[in-house]
Amino acid sequence: MSKVLAFANQKGGVGKTTSAVNIAAALGKRGKKVLMVDMDPQGNSTSGVGIGKNTVKKSSYDVLIGNATIQDAISPTEFKNLSILPSTIALAGAEFELGEIEHCENCLKNALAAVADTYDYVIIDCPPSLSQLTVNALTAADGLVIPMQCEFFALEGLSQLMNSVKRVRQSYNPRLEITGILLTMYNGRLILSGQVVKELKKYYAEKIFKTTISRSVKLSEAPGFGKPICYYDPFGKSTQEYADVAKELVLRI
Ligand code: ATP
Ligand code: MG
C-alpha cells in the first residue's frame, strides 16, 4: 500500500511545488517508487520533472472527472523511480465539473486505489487554495506536509489551513495526519524568521522538520531545466537539505 502525502498551503509561492518535486525525486533516489500527482492547474510540478505541458495527452483532470484511467494518464519521467500524473490548465475547470459528481471529494482517492500497490509514495502537489482540488488531495492523503515561509502572515494562513484539516477529518478522512511543517526559503539570520519559528514552536513544536530549506538560486533555476535539484546540482547544499527532509519524512510515515 502506498503512503499518500499532500503538500498543501493555500498561501501562494511558499515552496509547495519545489518541495514536492525535490522530496519526490529524493525518495526515488533512495529506492522508493514514487508517483507525483500534479493537482495544480498551473502544472508547475509537471514541467518541474521535465514533462512539457503541451505533450500531455491525459492528465489529472481527465482522471478526476472519469475521462481516463489513472494508469493511462501516468507517465514515466527520466528520473529514477519517479512517475507523474501530470496536469494542464484544463484542471482549472474541474472545480465546476466535480461539483456535479456525487461525493466528488473522493474522486482522487478512488483513482489512486488502482495504483496503491505500484508505488511506495504518492506525493500530491496542491494549488494555492483550499478549493475542491485541495480537498480531494486531503481526502486521499495519509499525511499533510505544509511548506511555509517564515513571515508574519504565514501564521495566520496556518490556522486557516488547520481549520480545513479539521473539517476534512470530520467529514471525509479521519486518518489525515499532519506529517510535518517544512520551513522553506529559510534564513536563520533574519530576526523575523527567528520570531516566527518561536511562535510556531509554541503550537507545533514536534511537527516542524528539523531540516530547513535555505534560500538558493540553484533551486529556483532547476525547474527551468525540468530537473529536480538532485539531478541539476547533485553535490549542492539544497540537494543535501532535501535528502535530509526525505530521510526525516520516511521515519514519520
Ligand atoms: P504556488 O502557490 O504558485 O503553487 P508554490 O507554493 O508551489 O507556489 P514554488 O513554486 O515551489 O511555490 O516556489 C515559488 C517560487 O520560489 C518559485 O519561483 C521557486 O523557484 C522559488 N523557490 C522555492 N523555494 C526556494 C528556495 N529555497 N530558494 C530560492 N527560491 C525558491
Ligand atoms: Mg506550486
CSV table of C-alpha atoms and ligand atoms in Angstrom, one decimal:
chain,number,residue,atom,x,y,z
A,1,MET,CA,0.0,0.0,0.0
A,2,SER,CA,1.4,3.4,-0.9
A,3,LYS,CA,1.7,6.2,1.6
A,4,VAL,CA,-0.1,9.3,0.3
A,5,LEU,CA,1.2,12.7,1.1
A,6,ALA,CA,-0.4,16.0,0.2
A,7,PHE,CA,1.8,19.1,0.0
A,8,ALA,CA,-0.6,22.0,0.7
A,9,ASN,CA,-0.7,25.6,1.9
A,10,GLN,CA,-3.3,27.9,0.5
A,11,LYS,CA,-0.7,30.7,0.5
A,12,GLY,CA,0.9,31.1,-2.9
A,13,GLY,CA,4.6,30.8,-3.6
A,14,VAL,CA,5.7,29.2,-0.3
A,15,GLY,CA,7.6,26.3,-1.9
A,16,LYS,CA,4.9,23.6,-2.2
A,17,THR,CA,5.9,22.6,-5.7
A,18,THR,CA,9.7,23.0,-5.1
A,19,SER,CA,9.4,20.8,-2.0
A,20,ALA,CA,7.0,18.2,-3.6
A,21,VAL,CA,9.2,17.7,-6.7
A,22,ASN,CA,12.5,17.6,-4.8
A,23,ILE,CA,11.3,15.3,-2.0
A,24,ALA,CA,9.7,13.0,-4.6
A,25,ALA,CA,13.0,12.9,-6.5
A,26,ALA,CA,15.0,12.3,-3.3
A,27,LEU,CA,12.7,9.4,-2.3
A,28,GLY,CA,13.1,8.0,-5.8
A,29,LYS,CA,16.9,8.1,-5.4
A,30,ARG,CA,16.6,6.3,-2.1
A,31,GLY,CA,15.0,3.4,-3.9
A,32,LYS,CA,11.3,4.2,-3.2
A,33,LYS,CA,8.9,4.0,-6.1
A,34,VAL,CA,7.2,7.4,-6.3
A,35,LEU,CA,4.2,8.8,-8.1
A,36,MET,CA,3.9,12.6,-8.2
A,37,VAL,CA,0.3,13.9,-8.7
A,38,ASP,CA,0.0,17.4,-10.0
A,39,MET,CA,-3.3,18.8,-8.7
A,40,ASP,CA,-2.5,22.4,-9.7
A,41,PRO,CA,-3.8,23.8,-13.0
A,42,GLN,CA,-0.5,25.8,-13.2
A,43,GLY,CA,1.2,22.5,-13.9
A,44,ASN,CA,4.5,23.5,-12.2
A,45,SER,CA,5.4,20.1,-10.9
A,46,THR,CA,4.6,18.6,-14.3
A,47,SER,CA,7.2,20.9,-16.0
A,48,GLY,CA,9.4,20.6,-13.0
A,49,VAL,CA,10.1,17.0,-13.8
A,50,GLY,CA,10.7,17.7,-17.4
A,51,ILE,CA,7.2,17.0,-18.9
A,52,GLY,CA,6.2,19.6,-21.5
A,53,LYS,CA,2.6,20.6,-20.7
A,54,ASN,CA,1.7,20.6,-24.4
A,55,THR,CA,2.8,17.0,-24.7
A,56,VAL,CA,0.4,15.8,-22.1
A,57,LYS,CA,-2.4,13.7,-23.6
A,58,LYS,CA,-4.3,12.6,-20.4
A,59,SER,CA,-4.0,14.5,-17.2
A,60,SER,CA,-5.1,14.6,-13.6
A,61,TYR,CA,-8.2,16.5,-14.9
A,62,ASP,CA,-9.2,13.5,-17.1
A,63,VAL,CA,-8.7,11.1,-14.2
A,64,LEU,CA,-10.7,13.2,-11.7
A,65,ILE,CA,-13.7,13.5,-14.0
A,66,GLY,CA,-13.6,9.9,-15.2
A,67,ASN,CA,-12.4,10.6,-18.7
A,68,ALA,CA,-9.3,8.4,-18.3
A,69,THR,CA,-8.0,5.7,-16.1
A,70,ILE,CA,-5.1,6.7,-13.8
A,71,GLN,CA,-2.8,4.1,-15.5
A,72,ASP,CA,-3.5,5.7,-18.9
A,73,ALA,CA,-2.6,9.2,-17.6
A,74,ILE,CA,0.5,8.4,-15.6
A,75,SER,CA,3.7,9.0,-17.4
A,76,PRO,CA,7.3,8.0,-16.5
A,77,THR,CA,10.0,10.7,-16.1
A,78,GLU,CA,13.6,10.4,-16.9
A,79,PHE,CA,14.4,10.3,-13.2
A,80,LYS,CA,14.9,7.2,-11.0
A,81,ASN,CA,11.7,5.6,-9.7
A,82,LEU,CA,9.7,8.8,-10.4
A,83,SER,CA,6.4,8.8,-12.4
A,84,ILE,CA,3.9,11.6,-12.7
A,85,LEU,CA,0.2,12.1,-13.1
A,86,PRO,CA,0.6,15.5,-15.0
A,87,SER,CA,-1.7,18.4,-15.0
A,88,THR,CA,-2.7,21.0,-17.6
A,89,ILE,CA,-4.7,24.2,-17.4
A,90,ALA,CA,-7.8,22.1,-18.1
A,91,LEU,CA,-7.8,21.3,-14.4
A,92,ALA,CA,-8.9,24.9,-13.8
A,93,GLY,CA,-12.3,23.9,-15.0
A,94,ALA,CA,-12.5,20.8,-12.8
A,95,GLU,CA,-13.9,22.7,-9.8
A,96,PHE,CA,-17.2,23.2,-11.5
A,97,GLU,CA,-17.4,19.7,-13.0
A,98,LEU,CA,-16.5,18.0,-9.8
A,99,GLY,CA,-19.4,19.8,-8.2
A,100,GLU,CA,-21.7,17.8,-10.4
A,101,ILE,CA,-20.3,14.5,-9.2
A,102,GLU,CA,-21.7,12.9,-6.1
A,103,HIS,CA,-19.1,12.6,-3.3
A,104,CYS,CA,-16.7,14.4,-5.6
A,105,GLU,CA,-14.2,14.8,-2.7
A,106,ASN,CA,-13.4,11.1,-3.2
A,107,CYS,CA,-12.5,11.2,-6.9
A,108,LEU,CA,-8.7,11.3,-6.4
A,109,LYS,CA,-8.8,8.8,-3.6
A,110,ASN,CA,-10.8,6.3,-5.7
A,111,ALA,CA,-8.4,6.8,-8.7
A,112,LEU,CA,-5.3,6.2,-6.5
A,113,ALA,CA,-6.7,3.0,-5.2
A,114,ALA,CA,-6.0,1.4,-8.6
A,115,VAL,CA,-2.2,2.0,-8.2
A,116,ALA,CA,-1.8,1.6,-4.5
A,117,ASP,CA,0.4,-1.5,-4.9
A,118,THR,CA,2.6,0.1,-7.6
A,119,TYR,CA,4.1,2.9,-5.6
A,120,ASP,CA,5.7,3.3,-2.1
A,121,TYR,CA,4.9,7.0,-2.0
A,122,VAL,CA,2.3,9.3,-3.7
A,123,ILE,CA,3.3,12.9,-3.5
A,124,ILE,CA,0.4,15.4,-4.3
A,125,ASP,CA,1.3,19.0,-5.2
A,126,CYS,CA,-1.7,21.2,-4.4
A,127,PRO,CA,-2.8,24.5,-5.8
A,128,PRO,CA,-2.6,27.7,-3.6
A,129,SER,CA,-6.2,27.5,-2.4
A,130,LEU,CA,-8.5,25.5,-0.2
A,131,SER,CA,-10.6,24.5,-3.2
A,132,GLN,CA,-12.2,21.2,-4.2
A,133,LEU,CA,-8.8,20.1,-5.7
A,134,THR,CA,-7.1,20.6,-2.3
A,135,VAL,CA,-10.0,18.9,-0.5
A,136,ASN,CA,-9.6,15.9,-2.9
A,137,ALA,CA,-5.9,15.7,-2.1
A,138,LEU,CA,-6.5,15.9,1.7
A,139,THR,CA,-9.2,13.3,1.4
A,140,ALA,CA,-6.8,10.9,-0.4
A,141,ALA,CA,-3.9,11.6,1.9
A,142,ASP,CA,-2.5,9.8,4.9
A,143,GLY,CA,-0.4,12.8,5.7
A,144,LEU,CA,-0.1,16.5,5.1
A,145,VAL,CA,3.2,18.3,4.6
A,146,ILE,CA,3.0,22.1,5.0
A,147,PRO,CA,5.7,24.0,3.3
A,148,MET,CA,5.9,27.5,4.7
A,149,GLN,CA,7.9,30.6,4.6
A,150,CYS,CA,8.9,32.3,7.8
A,151,GLU,CA,7.0,35.5,7.6
A,152,PHE,CA,4.3,37.1,9.7
A,153,PHE,CA,1.3,36.2,7.5
A,154,ALA,CA,2.4,32.6,7.5
A,155,LEU,CA,1.0,32.1,11.0
A,156,GLU,CA,-2.4,33.5,10.0
A,157,GLY,CA,-2.5,31.2,7.0
A,158,LEU,CA,-1.6,28.2,9.0
A,159,SER,CA,-4.6,28.5,11.4
A,160,GLN,CA,-6.9,28.7,8.4
A,161,LEU,CA,-5.3,25.6,6.9
A,162,MET,CA,-5.6,23.7,10.2
A,163,ASN,CA,-9.3,24.6,10.2
A,164,SER,CA,-9.7,23.0,6.8
A,165,VAL,CA,-7.8,19.9,8.0
A,166,LYS,CA,-10.2,19.6,10.9
A,167,ARG,CA,-13.2,19.8,8.6
A,168,VAL,CA,-11.8,17.3,6.2
A,169,ARG,CA,-11.0,14.9,9.1
A,170,GLN,CA,-14.6,15.3,10.4
A,171,SER,CA,-16.3,14.9,7.1
A,172,TYR,CA,-14.2,12.7,4.8
A,173,ASN,CA,-10.9,11.4,6.1
A,174,PRO,CA,-10.4,10.8,9.8
A,175,ARG,CA,-6.9,9.3,9.3
A,176,LEU,CA,-5.4,12.5,7.9
A,177,GLU,CA,-2.3,13.4,9.9
A,178,ILE,CA,0.0,16.4,9.9
A,179,THR,CA,3.2,14.8,8.8
A,180,GLY,CA,5.3,17.9,9.2
A,181,ILE,CA,5.8,21.6,8.7
A,182,LEU,CA,8.7,22.4,6.4
A,183,LEU,CA,10.4,25.8,6.7
A,184,THR,CA,11.4,27.0,3.2
A,185,MET,CA,13.5,29.8,1.9
A,186,TYR,CA,14.8,30.0,5.4
A,187,ASN,CA,17.3,32.5,6.6
A,188,GLY,CA,18.2,31.9,10.3
A,189,ARG,CA,20.0,35.2,10.5
A,190,LEU,CA,16.8,37.1,10.0
A,191,ILE,CA,15.2,38.3,13.2
A,192,LEU,CA,11.7,37.8,11.8
A,193,SER,CA,12.4,34.2,10.9
A,194,GLY,CA,13.5,33.6,14.5
A,195,GLN,CA,10.3,35.2,15.8
A,196,VAL,CA,8.0,33.2,13.5
A,197,VAL,CA,9.8,30.0,14.4
A,198,LYS,CA,9.5,30.7,18.1
A,199,GLU,CA,5.7,31.3,17.7
A,200,LEU,CA,5.3,28.2,15.6
A,201,LYS,CA,7.1,26.1,18.1
A,202,LYS,CA,4.6,27.1,20.8
A,203,TYR,CA,1.9,25.3,19.0
A,204,TYR,CA,3.5,22.8,16.6
A,205,ALA,CA,7.0,22.1,18.1
A,206,GLU,CA,7.0,18.4,17.3
A,207,LYS,CA,5.6,18.9,13.8
A,208,ILE,CA,8.4,21.1,12.4
A,209,PHE,CA,11.0,19.2,10.4
A,210,LYS,CA,14.5,19.6,11.9
A,211,THR,CA,15.8,20.2,8.4
A,212,THR,CA,15.1,23.7,7.0
A,213,ILE,CA,15.4,24.6,3.3
A,214,SER,CA,17.7,27.6,2.7
A,215,ARG,CA,17.2,30.1,0.0
A,216,SER,CA,19.1,29.1,-3.1
A,217,VAL,CA,19.4,30.3,-6.6
A,218,LYS,CA,20.0,26.8,-7.9
A,219,LEU,CA,16.7,25.7,-6.5
A,220,SER,CA,14.8,28.3,-8.5
A,221,GLU,CA,16.8,27.6,-11.6
A,222,ALA,CA,16.3,23.8,-11.7
A,223,PRO,CA,12.6,23.8,-12.8
A,224,GLY,CA,13.7,25.8,-15.9
A,225,PHE,CA,15.7,22.8,-16.9
A,226,GLY,CA,12.9,20.4,-16.0
A,227,LYS,CA,15.1,18.8,-13.3
A,228,PRO,CA,14.8,18.1,-9.6
A,229,ILE,CA,17.7,19.6,-7.7
A,230,CYS,CA,19.4,16.3,-7.0
A,231,TYR,CA,19.9,15.9,-10.8
A,232,TYR,CA,20.5,19.6,-11.6
A,233,ASP,CA,23.1,20.2,-8.8
A,234,PRO,CA,23.8,16.8,-7.2
A,235,PHE,CA,26.5,18.0,-4.8
A,236,GLY,CA,24.9,21.3,-3.8
A,237,LYS,CA,23.6,22.3,-0.4
A,238,SER,CA,19.9,22.2,-1.4
A,239,THR,CA,20.3,18.6,-2.7
A,240,GLN,CA,21.6,17.7,0.8
A,241,GLU,CA,18.8,19.6,2.5
A,242,TYR,CA,16.0,17.9,0.5
A,243,ALA,CA,17.7,14.5,1.0
A,244,ASP,CA,17.7,15.2,4.8
A,245,VAL,CA,14.0,16.1,4.8
A,246,ALA,CA,13.2,12.9,2.8
A,247,LYS,CA,15.1,10.9,5.4
A,248,GLU,CA,13.0,12.6,8.2
A,249,LEU,CA,9.9,12.0,6.3
A,250,VAL,CA,10.3,8.2,5.9
A,251,LEU,CA,10.7,8.0,9.6
A,252,ARG,CA,7.5,9.8,10.2
A,253,ILE,CA,5.2,8.0,7.8
B,1,ATP,P1,2.2,28.2,-5.9
B,1,ATP,O1,1.4,28.6,-4.7
B,1,ATP,O2,2.1,29.2,-7.0
B,1,ATP,O3,1.9,26.8,-6.4
B,1,ATP,P2,4.4,27.1,-4.5
B,1,ATP,O4,4.0,27.2,-3.1
B,1,ATP,O5,4.3,25.8,-5.2
B,1,ATP,O6,3.7,28.3,-5.4
B,1,ATP,P3,7.1,27.3,-5.5
B,1,ATP,O7,6.6,27.4,-6.9
B,1,ATP,O8,7.7,26.0,-5.1
B,1,ATP,O9,5.9,27.6,-4.5
B,1,ATP,O10,8.1,28.4,-5.2
B,1,ATP,C1,7.8,29.8,-5.5
B,1,ATP,C2,9.0,30.4,-6.1
B,1,ATP,O11,10.1,30.4,-5.2
B,1,ATP,C3,9.5,29.7,-7.4
B,1,ATP,O12,10.0,30.6,-8.3
B,1,ATP,C4,10.6,28.8,-6.8
B,1,ATP,O13,11.6,28.5,-7.8
B,1,ATP,C5,11.2,29.7,-5.7
B,1,ATP,N1,11.8,29.0,-4.6
B,1,ATP,C6,11.2,28.0,-3.9
B,1,ATP,N2,12.0,27.5,-2.9
B,1,ATP,C7,13.1,28.3,-3.0
B,1,ATP,C8,14.3,28.4,-2.2
B,1,ATP,N3,14.5,27.6,-1.2
B,1,ATP,N4,15.2,29.3,-2.6
B,1,ATP,C9,15.0,30.1,-3.6
B,1,ATP,N5,13.9,30.1,-4.4
B,1,ATP,C10,13.0,29.2,-4.1
B,2,MG,MG,3.0,25.3,-6.8
